[in-house]
Amino acid sequence: MRADRLLALVMLLRHHGRMTAAALAAELEVSQRTVLRDIDALSVSGVPVYADRGRNGGFALLPGYRTDLTGLTLDEARALLSSGAGRLTSPAFVSAMRKVAAAIPDSHRDEVKLAARRILVRPEGFVAEAPASQPLAQLQEAVFLGRRIRLQYQRFGAEPVERTLDPVGLIMGGDTWYLVARRDGTERMYRVSRMSDVTVLDEPADRPDDVDLEQIWQERRSEFRGRFVPSEVAVRVRADRYDDLTRMRFEVLDVGPVTDGWQTVRMTCADLRYALSALWSMADAVVVTSPGEVADEIRRRTRAMTGASR
């Protein structure tokens, strides 16, 4: 364990330059006293660590000291750092990334960092989506190399249309991949699972030299969520199906007692369109009492189905 910690300490100093004992202790999750003992051990073993005193002081390696651990190529370093961007946060992964970052030659480091900024992974998505075959390899190639792409894109309920896009970056939100791209000079976000027949063109993409995918993601997500008006829904549900109801995207506000096998539930959801779709799927076990438009539509659908079955 101490050998790993000593190596991690060298990687931190190699990557960040001067660091205080407090900063090193926080990164390594040990006490400052342990850091000072480890610094002494490194010095004794021949690693050129020195201390600067004063307000802006700290520990640093002598200029020019290198730790070539892996011999990574530029493509290998880019792939490692980009594939892990923002998602894997285990101690083992963080330690591995320290070693990778420290081993990247100075001539490659800026390019690798720029490539890594073209990928963002966020734990929260817009909505849940079933997994599907997705052309991520082609899109990643286009994003990294700055190449224009041609593809077929199919919006929900519409026929596929051909699009030529200038890729800006890839974002994984929840379980869903999105491509941020420019079309006709306007930046948009496209769901990757709706893409097919992706071709990387031998044409440079028209896009900014740098990108802040975190800012783009937060702006798009806020716009998306802003389209929905939270609504309150009241229902009577069969007691044996209550658990099915709670597995949907409702926030339960109040639950009444079970009476004759039914119980009343008051809850909220992001949008009445979702409420209608979800409650219609449980129409055999739910009676909607409010709002009236949802109750009326479920009754209308039920009558239509009953009439069609005769």
PDB file of C-alpha atoms in Angstrom:
ATOM      1  CA  MET A   1       0.000   0.000   0.000  1.00  0.00           C
ATOM      2  CA  ARG A   2       2.799   2.438   0.860  1.00  0.00           C
ATOM      3  CA  ALA A   3       4.598   1.704  -2.420  1.00  0.00           C
ATOM      4  CA  ASP A   4       1.429   2.568  -4.328  1.00  0.00           C
ATOM      5  CA  ARG A   5       1.041   5.746  -2.301  1.00  0.00           C
ATOM      6  CA  LEU A   6       4.638   6.817  -2.918  1.00  0.00           C
ATOM      7  CA  LEU A   7       4.170   6.259  -6.637  1.00  0.00           C
ATOM      8  CA  ALA A   8       0.901   8.218  -6.570  1.00  0.00           C
ATOM      9  CA  LEU A   9       2.670  11.071  -4.763  1.00  0.00           C
ATOM     10  CA  VAL A  10       5.315  11.256  -7.489  1.00  0.00           C
ATOM     11  CA  MET A  11       2.579  11.202 -10.154  1.00  0.00           C
ATOM     12  CA  LEU A  12       0.755  14.083  -8.476  1.00  0.00           C
ATOM     13  CA  LEU A  13       3.872  16.225  -8.304  1.00  0.00           C
ATOM     14  CA  ARG A  14       4.784  15.325 -11.879  1.00  0.00           C
ATOM     15  CA  HIS A  15       1.328  16.280 -13.149  1.00  0.00           C
ATOM     16  CA  HIS A  16       0.479  19.305 -10.984  1.00  0.00           C
ATOM     17  CA  GLY A  17       3.893  20.764 -10.217  1.00  0.00           C
ATOM     18  CA  ARG A  18       4.144  22.348  -6.758  1.00  0.00           C
ATOM     19  CA  MET A  19       1.576  21.103  -4.206  1.00  0.00           C
ATOM     20  CA  THR A  20       1.165  21.750  -0.487  1.00  0.00           C
ATOM     21  CA  ALA A  21       1.194  18.979   2.100  1.00  0.00           C
ATOM     22  CA  ALA A  22      -2.510  19.647   2.721  1.00  0.00           C
ATOM     23  CA  ALA A  23      -3.371  19.250  -0.967  1.00  0.00           C
ATOM     24  CA  LEU A  24      -1.354  16.050  -1.249  1.00  0.00           C
ATOM     25  CA  ALA A  25      -2.973  14.664   1.898  1.00  0.00           C
ATOM     26  CA  ALA A  26      -6.443  15.380   0.496  1.00  0.00           C
ATOM     27  CA  GLU A  27      -5.638  13.688  -2.831  1.00  0.00           C
ATOM     28  CA  LEU A  28      -4.096  10.617  -1.181  1.00  0.00           C
ATOM     29  CA  GLU A  29      -6.650  10.501   1.669  1.00  0.00           C
ATOM     30  CA  VAL A  30      -3.972  10.375   4.380  1.00  0.00           C
ATOM     31  CA  SER A  31      -2.772  12.775   7.081  1.00  0.00           C
ATOM     32  CA  GLN A  32      -0.299  15.579   6.427  1.00  0.00           C
ATOM     33  CA  ARG A  33       2.114  13.826   8.803  1.00  0.00           C
ATOM     34  CA  THR A  34       2.001  10.747   6.547  1.00  0.00           C
ATOM     35  CA  VAL A  35       2.693  12.940   3.519  1.00  0.00           C
ATOM     36  CA  LEU A  36       5.762  14.428   5.194  1.00  0.00           C
ATOM     37  CA  ARG A  37       7.068  10.939   6.058  1.00  0.00           C
ATOM     38  CA  ASP A  38       6.500   9.857   2.443  1.00  0.00           C
ATOM     39  CA  ILE A  39       8.367  12.933   1.153  1.00  0.00           C
ATOM     40  CA  ASP A  40      11.331  11.990   3.364  1.00  0.00           C
ATOM     41  CA  ALA A  41      11.203   8.412   2.063  1.00  0.00           C
ATOM     42  CA  LEU A  42      11.254   9.619  -1.538  1.00  0.00           C
ATOM     43  CA  SER A  43      14.205  11.908  -0.883  1.00  0.00           C
ATOM     44  CA  VAL A  44      16.161   9.079   0.746  1.00  0.00           C
ATOM     45  CA  SER A  45      15.445   6.818  -2.244  1.00  0.00           C
ATOM     46  CA  GLY A  46      16.838   9.381  -4.684  1.00  0.00           C
ATOM     47  CA  VAL A  47      13.665  11.042  -6.009  1.00  0.00           C
ATOM     48  CA  PRO A  48      14.507  14.780  -6.256  1.00  0.00           C
ATOM     49  CA  VAL A  49      11.730  16.303  -4.143  1.00  0.00           C
ATOM     50  CA  TYR A  50      12.347  19.735  -2.655  1.00  0.00           C
ATOM     51  CA  ALA A  51      10.335  22.097  -0.442  1.00  0.00           C
ATOM     52  CA  ASP A  52       9.571  25.786  -0.997  1.00  0.00           C
ATOM     53  CA  ARG A  53       8.811  27.777   2.146  1.00  0.00           C
ATOM     54  CA  GLY A  54       6.394  30.654   2.516  1.00  0.00           C
ATOM     55  CA  ARG A  55       2.778  31.486   1.630  1.00  0.00           C
ATOM     56  CA  ASN A  56       2.953  30.005  -1.879  1.00  0.00           C
ATOM     57  CA  GLY A  57       5.274  27.183  -0.916  1.00  0.00           C
ATOM     58  CA  GLY A  58       4.889  23.470  -1.197  1.00  0.00           C
ATOM     59  CA  PHE A  59       6.656  20.402  -2.512  1.00  0.00           C
ATOM     60  CA  ALA A  60       7.852  19.901  -6.093  1.00  0.00           C
ATOM     61  CA  LEU A  61      10.114  17.743  -8.215  1.00  0.00           C
ATOM     62  CA  LEU A  62      13.299  19.191  -9.650  1.00  0.00           C
ATOM     63  CA  PRO A  63      12.661  20.583 -13.163  1.00  0.00           C
ATOM     64  CA  GLY A  64      13.338  18.020 -15.868  1.00  0.00           C
ATOM     65  CA  TYR A  65      12.697  14.971 -13.692  1.00  0.00           C
ATOM     66  CA  ARG A  66      10.641  12.420 -15.646  1.00  0.00           C
ATOM     67  CA  THR A  67       8.812   9.193 -14.839  1.00  0.00           C
ATOM     68  CA  ASP A  68       8.316   7.339 -18.119  1.00  0.00           C
ATOM     69  CA  LEU A  69       6.213   4.401 -16.963  1.00  0.00           C
ATOM     70  CA  THR A  70       4.250   3.183 -19.965  1.00  0.00           C
ATOM     71  CA  GLY A  71       5.507   4.418 -23.332  1.00  0.00           C
ATOM     72  CA  LEU A  72       1.909   5.263 -24.343  1.00  0.00           C
ATOM     73  CA  THR A  73       1.287   6.359 -27.907  1.00  0.00           C
ATOM     74  CA  LEU A  74      -0.760   9.481 -28.547  1.00  0.00           C
ATOM     75  CA  ASP A  75      -3.777   7.452 -29.721  1.00  0.00           C
ATOM     76  CA  GLU A  76      -3.604   5.152 -26.676  1.00  0.00           C
ATOM     77  CA  ALA A  77      -3.412   8.055 -24.228  1.00  0.00           C
ATOM     78  CA  ARG A  78      -6.264   9.861 -25.974  1.00  0.00           C
ATOM     79  CA  ALA A  79      -8.478   6.778 -25.900  1.00  0.00           C
ATOM     80  CA  LEU A  80      -7.789   6.068 -22.216  1.00  0.00           C
ATOM     81  CA  LEU A  81      -8.408   9.584 -20.966  1.00  0.00           C
ATOM     82  CA  SER A  82     -11.449  10.205 -23.161  1.00  0.00           C
ATOM     83  CA  SER A  83     -13.212   6.914 -22.464  1.00  0.00           C
ATOM     84  CA  GLY A  84     -13.039   7.545 -18.714  1.00  0.00           C
ATOM     85  CA  ALA A  85     -14.020  11.222 -18.759  1.00  0.00           C
ATOM     86  CA  GLY A  86     -16.266  11.984 -15.822  1.00  0.00           C
ATOM     87  CA  ARG A  87     -17.640   8.493 -15.271  1.00  0.00           C
ATOM     88  CA  LEU A  88     -15.287   6.168 -13.358  1.00  0.00           C
ATOM     89  CA  THR A  89     -14.349   7.560  -9.971  1.00  0.00           C
ATOM     90  CA  SER A  90     -13.110   4.508  -8.058  1.00  0.00           C
ATOM     91  CA  PRO A  91      -9.757   4.895  -6.248  1.00  0.00           C
ATOM     92  CA  ALA A  92      -8.177   2.334  -8.602  1.00  0.00           C
ATOM     93  CA  PHE A  93      -9.296   4.244 -11.678  1.00  0.00           C
ATOM     94  CA  VAL A  94      -8.149   7.591 -10.271  1.00  0.00           C
ATOM     95  CA  SER A  95      -4.754   6.070  -9.460  1.00  0.00           C
ATOM     96  CA  ALA A  96      -4.453   4.630 -12.963  1.00  0.00           C
ATOM     97  CA  MET A  97      -5.328   7.960 -14.553  1.00  0.00           C
ATOM     98  CA  ARG A  98      -2.646   9.691 -12.448  1.00  0.00           C
ATOM     99  CA  LYS A  99      -0.072   7.286 -13.834  1.00  0.00           C
ATOM    100  CA  VAL A 100      -1.322   7.701 -17.393  1.00  0.00           C
ATOM    101  CA  ALA A 101      -1.363  11.496 -17.156  1.00  0.00           C
ATOM    102  CA  ALA A 102       2.141  11.602 -15.719  1.00  0.00           C
ATOM    103  CA  ALA A 103       3.508   9.276 -18.389  1.00  0.00           C
ATOM    104  CA  ILE A 104       2.192  11.235 -21.373  1.00  0.00           C
ATOM    105  CA  PRO A 105       5.059  13.070 -23.079  1.00  0.00           C
ATOM    106  CA  ASP A 106       4.858  16.841 -22.794  1.00  0.00           C
ATOM    107  CA  SER A 107       4.538  17.112 -26.588  1.00  0.00           C
ATOM    108  CA  HIS A 108       1.295  15.085 -26.470  1.00  0.00           C
ATOM    109  CA  ARG A 109      -0.290  16.379 -23.261  1.00  0.00           C
ATOM    110  CA  ASP A 110      -2.133  19.425 -24.622  1.00  0.00           C
ATOM    111  CA  GLU A 111      -3.595  17.499 -27.554  1.00  0.00           C
ATOM    112  CA  VAL A 112      -4.764  14.663 -25.307  1.00  0.00           C
ATOM    113  CA  LYS A 113      -6.435  17.084 -22.894  1.00  0.00           C
ATOM    114  CA  LEU A 114      -8.290  18.768 -25.769  1.00  0.00           C
ATOM    115  CA  ALA A 115      -9.466  15.383 -27.042  1.00  0.00           C
ATOM    116  CA  ALA A 116     -10.683  14.386 -23.571  1.00  0.00           C
ATOM    117  CA  ARG A 117     -12.770  17.587 -23.383  1.00  0.00           C
ATOM    118  CA  ARG A 118     -14.730  16.408 -26.422  1.00  0.00           C
ATOM    119  CA  ILE A 119     -16.347  13.634 -24.341  1.00  0.00           C
ATOM    120  CA  LEU A 120     -18.660  14.184 -21.357  1.00  0.00           C
ATOM    121  CA  VAL A 121     -20.370  11.510 -19.275  1.00  0.00           C
ATOM    122  CA  ARG A 122     -23.161  12.540 -16.904  1.00  0.00           C
ATOM    123  CA  PRO A 123     -25.000  10.183 -14.510  1.00  0.00           C
ATOM    124  CA  GLU A 124     -28.342  11.906 -15.074  1.00  0.00           C
ATOM    125  CA  GLY A 125     -30.053  11.831 -18.460  1.00  0.00           C
ATOM    126  CA  PHE A 126     -33.034  13.547 -20.075  1.00  0.00           C
ATOM    127  CA  VAL A 127     -35.175  10.398 -20.079  1.00  0.00           C
ATOM    128  CA  ALA A 128     -34.507   6.655 -19.848  1.00  0.00           C
ATOM    129  CA  GLU A 129     -33.801   4.901 -23.130  1.00  0.00           C
ATOM    130  CA  ALA A 130     -33.492   1.273 -24.111  1.00  0.00           C
ATOM    131  CA  PRO A 131     -30.020   0.234 -25.301  1.00  0.00           C
ATOM    132  CA  ALA A 132     -29.554  -0.010 -29.051  1.00  0.00           C
ATOM    133  CA  SER A 133     -26.839  -0.556 -31.598  1.00  0.00           C
ATOM    134  CA  GLN A 134     -25.084   2.800 -31.904  1.00  0.00           C
ATOM    135  CA  PRO A 135     -22.373   4.062 -34.294  1.00  0.00           C
ATOM    136  CA  LEU A 136     -20.118   5.336 -31.516  1.00  0.00           C
ATOM    137  CA  ALA A 137     -16.849   4.307 -33.168  1.00  0.00           C
ATOM    138  CA  GLN A 138     -17.482   6.453 -36.247  1.00  0.00           C
ATOM    139  CA  LEU A 139     -18.737   9.375 -34.173  1.00  0.00           C
ATOM    140  CA  GLN A 140     -15.736   9.243 -31.835  1.00  0.00           C
ATOM    141  CA  GLU A 141     -13.409   9.216 -34.848  1.00  0.00           C
ATOM    142  CA  ALA A 142     -15.172  12.251 -36.323  1.00  0.00           C
ATOM    143  CA  VAL A 143     -15.128  14.127 -32.998  1.00  0.00           C
ATOM    144  CA  PHE A 144     -11.431  13.490 -32.354  1.00  0.00           C
ATOM    145  CA  LEU A 145     -10.236  14.141 -35.903  1.00  0.00           C
ATOM    146  CA  GLY A 146     -12.546  17.105 -36.506  1.00  0.00           C
ATOM    147  CA  ARG A 147     -14.235  15.570 -39.562  1.00  0.00           C
ATOM    148  CA  ARG A 148     -17.706  16.244 -40.971  1.00  0.00           C
ATOM    149  CA  ILE A 149     -20.187  13.333 -41.018  1.00  0.00           C
ATOM    150  CA  ARG A 150     -23.172  12.281 -43.138  1.00  0.00           C
ATOM    151  CA  LEU A 151     -25.905  10.103 -41.613  1.00  0.00           C
ATOM    152  CA  GLN A 152     -29.557   9.129 -41.506  1.00  0.00           C
ATOM    153  CA  TYR A 153     -31.442  10.598 -38.542  1.00  0.00           C
ATOM    154  CA  GLN A 154     -34.905   9.475 -37.449  1.00  0.00           C
ATOM    155  CA  ARG A 155     -36.962  11.571 -35.089  1.00  0.00           C
ATOM    156  CA  PHE A 156     -39.671   9.858 -33.058  1.00  0.00           C
ATOM    157  CA  GLY A 157     -42.637   9.024 -35.283  1.00  0.00           C
ATOM    158  CA  ALA A 158     -41.013  10.414 -38.455  1.00  0.00           C
ATOM    159  CA  GLU A 159     -39.215   9.027 -41.491  1.00  0.00           C
ATOM    160  CA  PRO A 160     -35.377   9.072 -41.537  1.00  0.00           C
ATOM    161  CA  VAL A 161     -33.769  12.109 -43.144  1.00  0.00           C
ATOM    162  CA  GLU A 162     -30.206  12.642 -44.332  1.00  0.00           C
ATOM    163  CA  ARG A 163     -28.090  15.073 -42.338  1.00  0.00           C
ATOM    164  CA  THR A 164     -24.580  16.437 -42.801  1.00  0.00           C
ATOM    165  CA  LEU A 165     -23.185  17.556 -39.446  1.00  0.00           C
ATOM    166  CA  ASP A 166     -20.092  19.159 -37.970  1.00  0.00           C
ATOM    167  CA  PRO A 167     -19.416  17.168 -34.744  1.00  0.00           C
ATOM    168  CA  VAL A 168     -18.501  19.176 -31.653  1.00  0.00           C
ATOM    169  CA  GLY A 169     -18.503  16.531 -28.912  1.00  0.00           C
ATOM    170  CA  LEU A 170     -20.154  13.457 -27.415  1.00  0.00           C
ATOM    171  CA  ILE A 171     -22.117  13.418 -24.156  1.00  0.00           C
ATOM    172  CA  MET A 172     -23.387  10.396 -22.260  1.00  0.00           C
ATOM    173  CA  GLY A 173     -26.350  11.387 -20.060  1.00  0.00           C
ATOM    174  CA  GLY A 174     -27.645   8.515 -17.937  1.00  0.00           C
ATOM    175  CA  ASP A 175     -27.658   5.568 -20.362  1.00  0.00           C
ATOM    176  CA  THR A 176     -28.067   7.679 -23.480  1.00  0.00           C
ATOM    177  CA  TRP A 177     -25.414   9.033 -25.849  1.00  0.00           C
ATOM    178  CA  TYR A 178     -25.881  12.426 -27.511  1.00  0.00           C
ATOM    179  CA  LEU A 179     -23.883  14.101 -30.244  1.00  0.00           C
ATOM    180  CA  VAL A 180     -23.417  17.860 -30.031  1.00  0.00           C
ATOM    181  CA  ALA A 181     -23.006  19.054 -33.621  1.00  0.00           C
ATOM    182  CA  ARG A 182     -23.419  22.097 -35.828  1.00  0.00           C
ATOM    183  CA  ARG A 183     -25.775  22.127 -38.819  1.00  0.00           C
ATOM    184  CA  ASP A 184     -26.040  25.169 -41.033  1.00  0.00           C
ATOM    185  CA  GLY A 185     -24.048  27.091 -38.440  1.00  0.00           C
ATOM    186  CA  THR A 186     -26.446  26.262 -35.567  1.00  0.00           C
ATOM    187  CA  GLU A 187     -25.425  24.054 -32.653  1.00  0.00           C
ATOM    188  CA  ARG A 188     -27.849  21.232 -31.855  1.00  0.00           C
ATOM    189  CA  MET A 189     -27.980  18.020 -29.844  1.00  0.00           C
ATOM    190  CA  TYR A 190     -28.776  14.673 -31.501  1.00  0.00           C
ATOM    191  CA  ARG A 191     -29.628  11.343 -29.894  1.00  0.00           C
ATOM    192  CA  VAL A 192     -27.094   8.784 -31.125  1.00  0.00           C
ATOM    193  CA  SER A 193     -29.538   5.852 -30.993  1.00  0.00           C
ATOM    194  CA  ARG A 194     -31.570   7.547 -33.744  1.00  0.00           C
ATOM    195  CA  MET A 195     -28.598   7.617 -36.129  1.00  0.00           C
ATOM    196  CA  SER A 196     -27.756   5.103 -38.846  1.00  0.00           C
ATOM    197  CA  ASP A 197     -25.510   4.851 -41.911  1.00  0.00           C
ATOM    198  CA  VAL A 198     -22.899   7.176 -40.375  1.00  0.00           C
ATOM    199  CA  THR A 199     -20.066   8.083 -42.762  1.00  0.00           C
ATOM    200  CA  VAL A 200     -17.005  10.101 -41.738  1.00  0.00           C
ATOM    201  CA  LEU A 201     -16.217  12.496 -44.597  1.00  0.00           C
ATOM    202  CA  ASP A 202     -12.820  13.707 -45.690  1.00  0.00           C
ATOM    203  CA  GLU A 203     -13.861  17.274 -44.925  1.00  0.00           C
ATOM    204  CA  PRO A 204     -12.897  19.407 -41.917  1.00  0.00           C
ATOM    205  CA  ALA A 205     -15.711  20.093 -39.455  1.00  0.00           C
ATOM    206  CA  ASP A 206     -16.791  23.702 -38.965  1.00  0.00           C
ATOM    207  CA  ARG A 207     -16.601  23.950 -35.188  1.00  0.00           C
ATOM    208  CA  PRO A 208     -14.921  25.999 -32.429  1.00  0.00           C
ATOM    209  CA  ASP A 209     -11.364  25.127 -31.451  1.00  0.00           C
ATOM    210  CA  ASP A 210     -12.371  24.587 -27.819  1.00  0.00           C
ATOM    211  CA  VAL A 211     -15.568  23.392 -26.192  1.00  0.00           C
ATOM    212  CA  ASP A 212     -17.203  23.304 -22.742  1.00  0.00           C
ATOM    213  CA  LEU A 213     -19.467  20.260 -22.902  1.00  0.00           C
ATOM    214  CA  GLU A 214     -20.508  20.616 -19.255  1.00  0.00           C
ATOM    215  CA  GLN A 215     -21.950  24.059 -19.973  1.00  0.00           C
ATOM    216  CA  ILE A 216     -23.664  22.827 -23.146  1.00  0.00           C
ATOM    217  CA  TRP A 217     -25.168  19.874 -21.264  1.00  0.00           C
ATOM    218  CA  GLN A 218     -26.517  21.988 -18.408  1.00  0.00           C
ATOM    219  CA  GLU A 219     -28.039  24.526 -20.813  1.00  0.00           C
ATOM    220  CA  ARG A 220     -29.723  21.875 -22.997  1.00  0.00           C
ATOM    221  CA  ARG A 221     -30.994  19.929 -19.998  1.00  0.00           C
ATOM    222  CA  SER A 222     -32.457  23.079 -18.438  1.00  0.00           C
ATOM    223  CA  GLU A 223     -34.184  23.935 -21.728  1.00  0.00           C
ATOM    224  CA  PHE A 224     -35.588  20.402 -21.992  1.00  0.00           C
ATOM    225  CA  ARG A 225     -36.888  20.298 -18.433  1.00  0.00           C
ATOM    226  CA  GLY A 226     -38.300  23.811 -18.807  1.00  0.00           C
ATOM    227  CA  ARG A 227     -40.748  22.569 -21.443  1.00  0.00           C
ATOM    228  CA  PHE A 228     -42.631  20.573 -18.828  1.00  0.00           C
ATOM    229  CA  VAL A 229     -45.008  21.943 -16.219  1.00  0.00           C
ATOM    230  CA  PRO A 230     -45.133  19.845 -13.016  1.00  0.00           C
ATOM    231  CA  SER A 231     -48.683  18.596 -12.504  1.00  0.00           C
ATOM    232  CA  GLU A 232     -50.579  16.980  -9.660  1.00  0.00           C
ATOM    233  CA  VAL A 233     -52.534  13.778 -10.275  1.00  0.00           C
ATOM    234  CA  ALA A 234     -54.959  11.949  -7.988  1.00  0.00           C
ATOM    235  CA  VAL A 235     -55.957   8.321  -8.543  1.00  0.00           C
ATOM    236  CA  ARG A 236     -57.553   5.292  -6.931  1.00  0.00           C
ATOM    237  CA  VAL A 237     -55.335   2.256  -7.435  1.00  0.00           C
ATOM    238  CA  ARG A 238     -55.850  -1.400  -6.641  1.00  0.00           C
ATOM    239  CA  ALA A 239     -53.809  -2.094  -3.512  1.00  0.00           C
ATOM    240  CA  ASP A 240     -52.082  -5.078  -5.114  1.00  0.00           C
ATOM    241  CA  ARG A 241     -50.842  -2.804  -7.963  1.00  0.00           C
ATOM    242  CA  TYR A 242     -49.621   0.092  -5.822  1.00  0.00           C
ATOM    243  CA  ASP A 243     -45.985  -1.001  -6.168  1.00  0.00           C
ATOM    244  CA  ASP A 244     -46.326  -0.934  -9.960  1.00  0.00           C
ATOM    245  CA  LEU A 245     -47.509   2.652  -9.742  1.00  0.00           C
ATOM    246  CA  THR A 246     -44.593   3.760  -7.578  1.00  0.00           C
ATOM    247  CA  ARG A 247     -42.078   2.304 -10.038  1.00  0.00           C
ATOM    248  CA  MET A 248     -43.154   4.941 -12.552  1.00  0.00           C
ATOM    249  CA  ARG A 249     -41.778   8.488 -12.624  1.00  0.00           C
ATOM    250  CA  PHE A 250     -44.274   9.912 -10.133  1.00  0.00           C
ATOM    251  CA  GLU A 251     -43.505  11.598  -6.829  1.00  0.00           C
ATOM    252  CA  VAL A 252     -45.999  10.368  -4.254  1.00  0.00           C
ATOM    253  CA  LEU A 253     -47.378  13.152  -2.040  1.00  0.00           C
ATOM    254  CA  ASP A 254     -50.045  11.344  -0.046  1.00  0.00           C
ATOM    255  CA  VAL A 255     -51.411   7.784   0.264  1.00  0.00           C
ATOM    256  CA  GLY A 256     -54.783   6.969   1.761  1.00  0.00           C
ATOM    257  CA  PRO A 257     -55.792   3.799   3.637  1.00  0.00           C
ATOM    258  CA  VAL A 258     -56.818   0.632   1.788  1.00  0.00           C
ATOM    259  CA  THR A 259     -60.604   0.421   1.452  1.00  0.00           C
ATOM    260  CA  ASP A 260     -62.220  -2.561  -0.269  1.00  0.00           C
ATOM    261  CA  GLY A 261     -58.913  -3.394  -1.922  1.00  0.00           C
ATOM    262  CA  TRP A 262     -58.333   0.142  -3.297  1.00  0.00           C
ATOM    263  CA  GLN A 263     -56.410   3.124  -2.027  1.00  0.00           C
ATOM    264  CA  THR A 264     -56.214   6.780  -2.986  1.00  0.00           C
ATOM    265  CA  VAL A 265     -52.886   8.265  -4.061  1.00  0.00           C
ATOM    266  CA  ARG A 266     -51.964  11.882  -4.716  1.00  0.00           C
ATOM    267  CA  MET A 267     -48.752  12.486  -6.651  1.00  0.00           C
ATOM    268  CA  THR A 268     -46.928  14.797  -9.047  1.00  0.00           C
ATOM    269  CA  CYS A 269     -45.176  14.220 -12.349  1.00  0.00           C
ATOM    270  CA  ALA A 270     -43.182  16.328 -14.794  1.00  0.00           C
ATOM    271  CA  ASP A 271     -45.876  16.524 -17.445  1.00  0.00           C
ATOM    272  CA  LEU A 272     -49.501  15.506 -18.011  1.00  0.00           C
ATOM    273  CA  ARG A 273     -48.550  13.780 -21.257  1.00  0.00           C
ATOM    274  CA  TYR A 274     -46.400  11.385 -19.284  1.00  0.00           C
ATOM    275  CA  ALA A 275     -49.160  10.940 -16.681  1.00  0.00           C
ATOM    276  CA  LEU A 276     -51.649   9.969 -19.404  1.00  0.00           C
ATOM    277  CA  SER A 277     -49.266   7.489 -21.005  1.00  0.00           C
ATOM    278  CA  ALA A 278     -48.244   5.886 -17.701  1.00  0.00           C
ATOM    279  CA  LEU A 279     -51.746   5.647 -16.229  1.00  0.00           C
ATOM    280  CA  TRP A 280     -53.214   4.313 -19.463  1.00  0.00           C
ATOM    281  CA  SER A 281     -50.762   1.413 -19.203  1.00  0.00           C
ATOM    282  CA  MET A 282     -52.404   0.610 -15.826  1.00  0.00           C
ATOM    283  CA  ALA A 283     -55.978   1.360 -16.866  1.00  0.00           C
ATOM    284  CA  ASP A 284     -57.163  -2.016 -15.545  1.00  0.00           C
ATOM    285  CA  ALA A 285     -55.990  -1.140 -12.030  1.00  0.00           C
ATOM    286  CA  VAL A 286     -56.251   2.666 -11.811  1.00  0.00           C
ATOM    287  CA  VAL A 287     -59.135   5.141 -11.746  1.00  0.00           C
ATOM    288  CA  VAL A 288     -58.041   8.743 -12.328  1.00  0.00           C
ATOM    289  CA  THR A 289     -59.981  11.280 -10.258  1.00  0.00           C
ATOM    290  CA  SER A 290     -58.027  14.384 -11.320  1.00  0.00           C
ATOM    291  CA  PRO A 291     -57.127  16.222 -13.431  1.00  0.00           C
ATOM    292  CA  GLY A 292     -60.285  15.935 -15.487  1.00  0.00           C
ATOM    293  CA  GLU A 293     -58.607  15.959 -18.901  1.00  0.00           C
ATOM    294  CA  VAL A 294     -56.548  12.864 -18.055  1.00  0.00           C
ATOM    295  CA  ALA A 295     -59.562  11.046 -16.609  1.00  0.00           C
ATOM    296  CA  ASP A 296     -61.687  11.955 -19.653  1.00  0.00           C
ATOM    297  CA  GLU A 297     -59.055  10.779 -22.138  1.00  0.00           C
ATOM    298  CA  ILE A 298     -58.624   7.422 -20.393  1.00  0.00           C
ATOM    299  CA  ARG A 299     -62.404   6.916 -20.388  1.00  0.00           C
ATOM    300  CA  ARG A 300     -62.531   7.829 -24.079  1.00  0.00           C
ATOM    301  CA  ARG A 301     -59.810   5.325 -24.932  1.00  0.00           C
ATOM    302  CA  THR A 302     -61.487   2.647 -22.854  1.00  0.00           C
ATOM    303  CA  ARG A 303     -64.832   3.174 -24.641  1.00  0.00           C
ATOM    304  CA  ALA A 304     -63.072   3.091 -28.008  1.00  0.00           C
ATOM    305  CA  MET A 305     -61.376  -0.194 -27.187  1.00  0.00           C
ATOM    306  CA  THR A 306     -64.601  -1.700 -25.820  1.00  0.00           C
ATOM    307  CA  GLY A 307     -66.502  -0.704 -28.960  1.00  0.00           C
ATOM    308  CA  ALA A 308     -63.790  -2.052 -31.252  1.00  0.00           C
ATOM    309  CA  SER A 309     -63.809  -5.416 -29.483  1.00  0.00           C
ATOM    310  CA  ARG A 310     -67.517  -6.012 -30.052  1.00  0.00           C
TER     311      ARG A 310
END
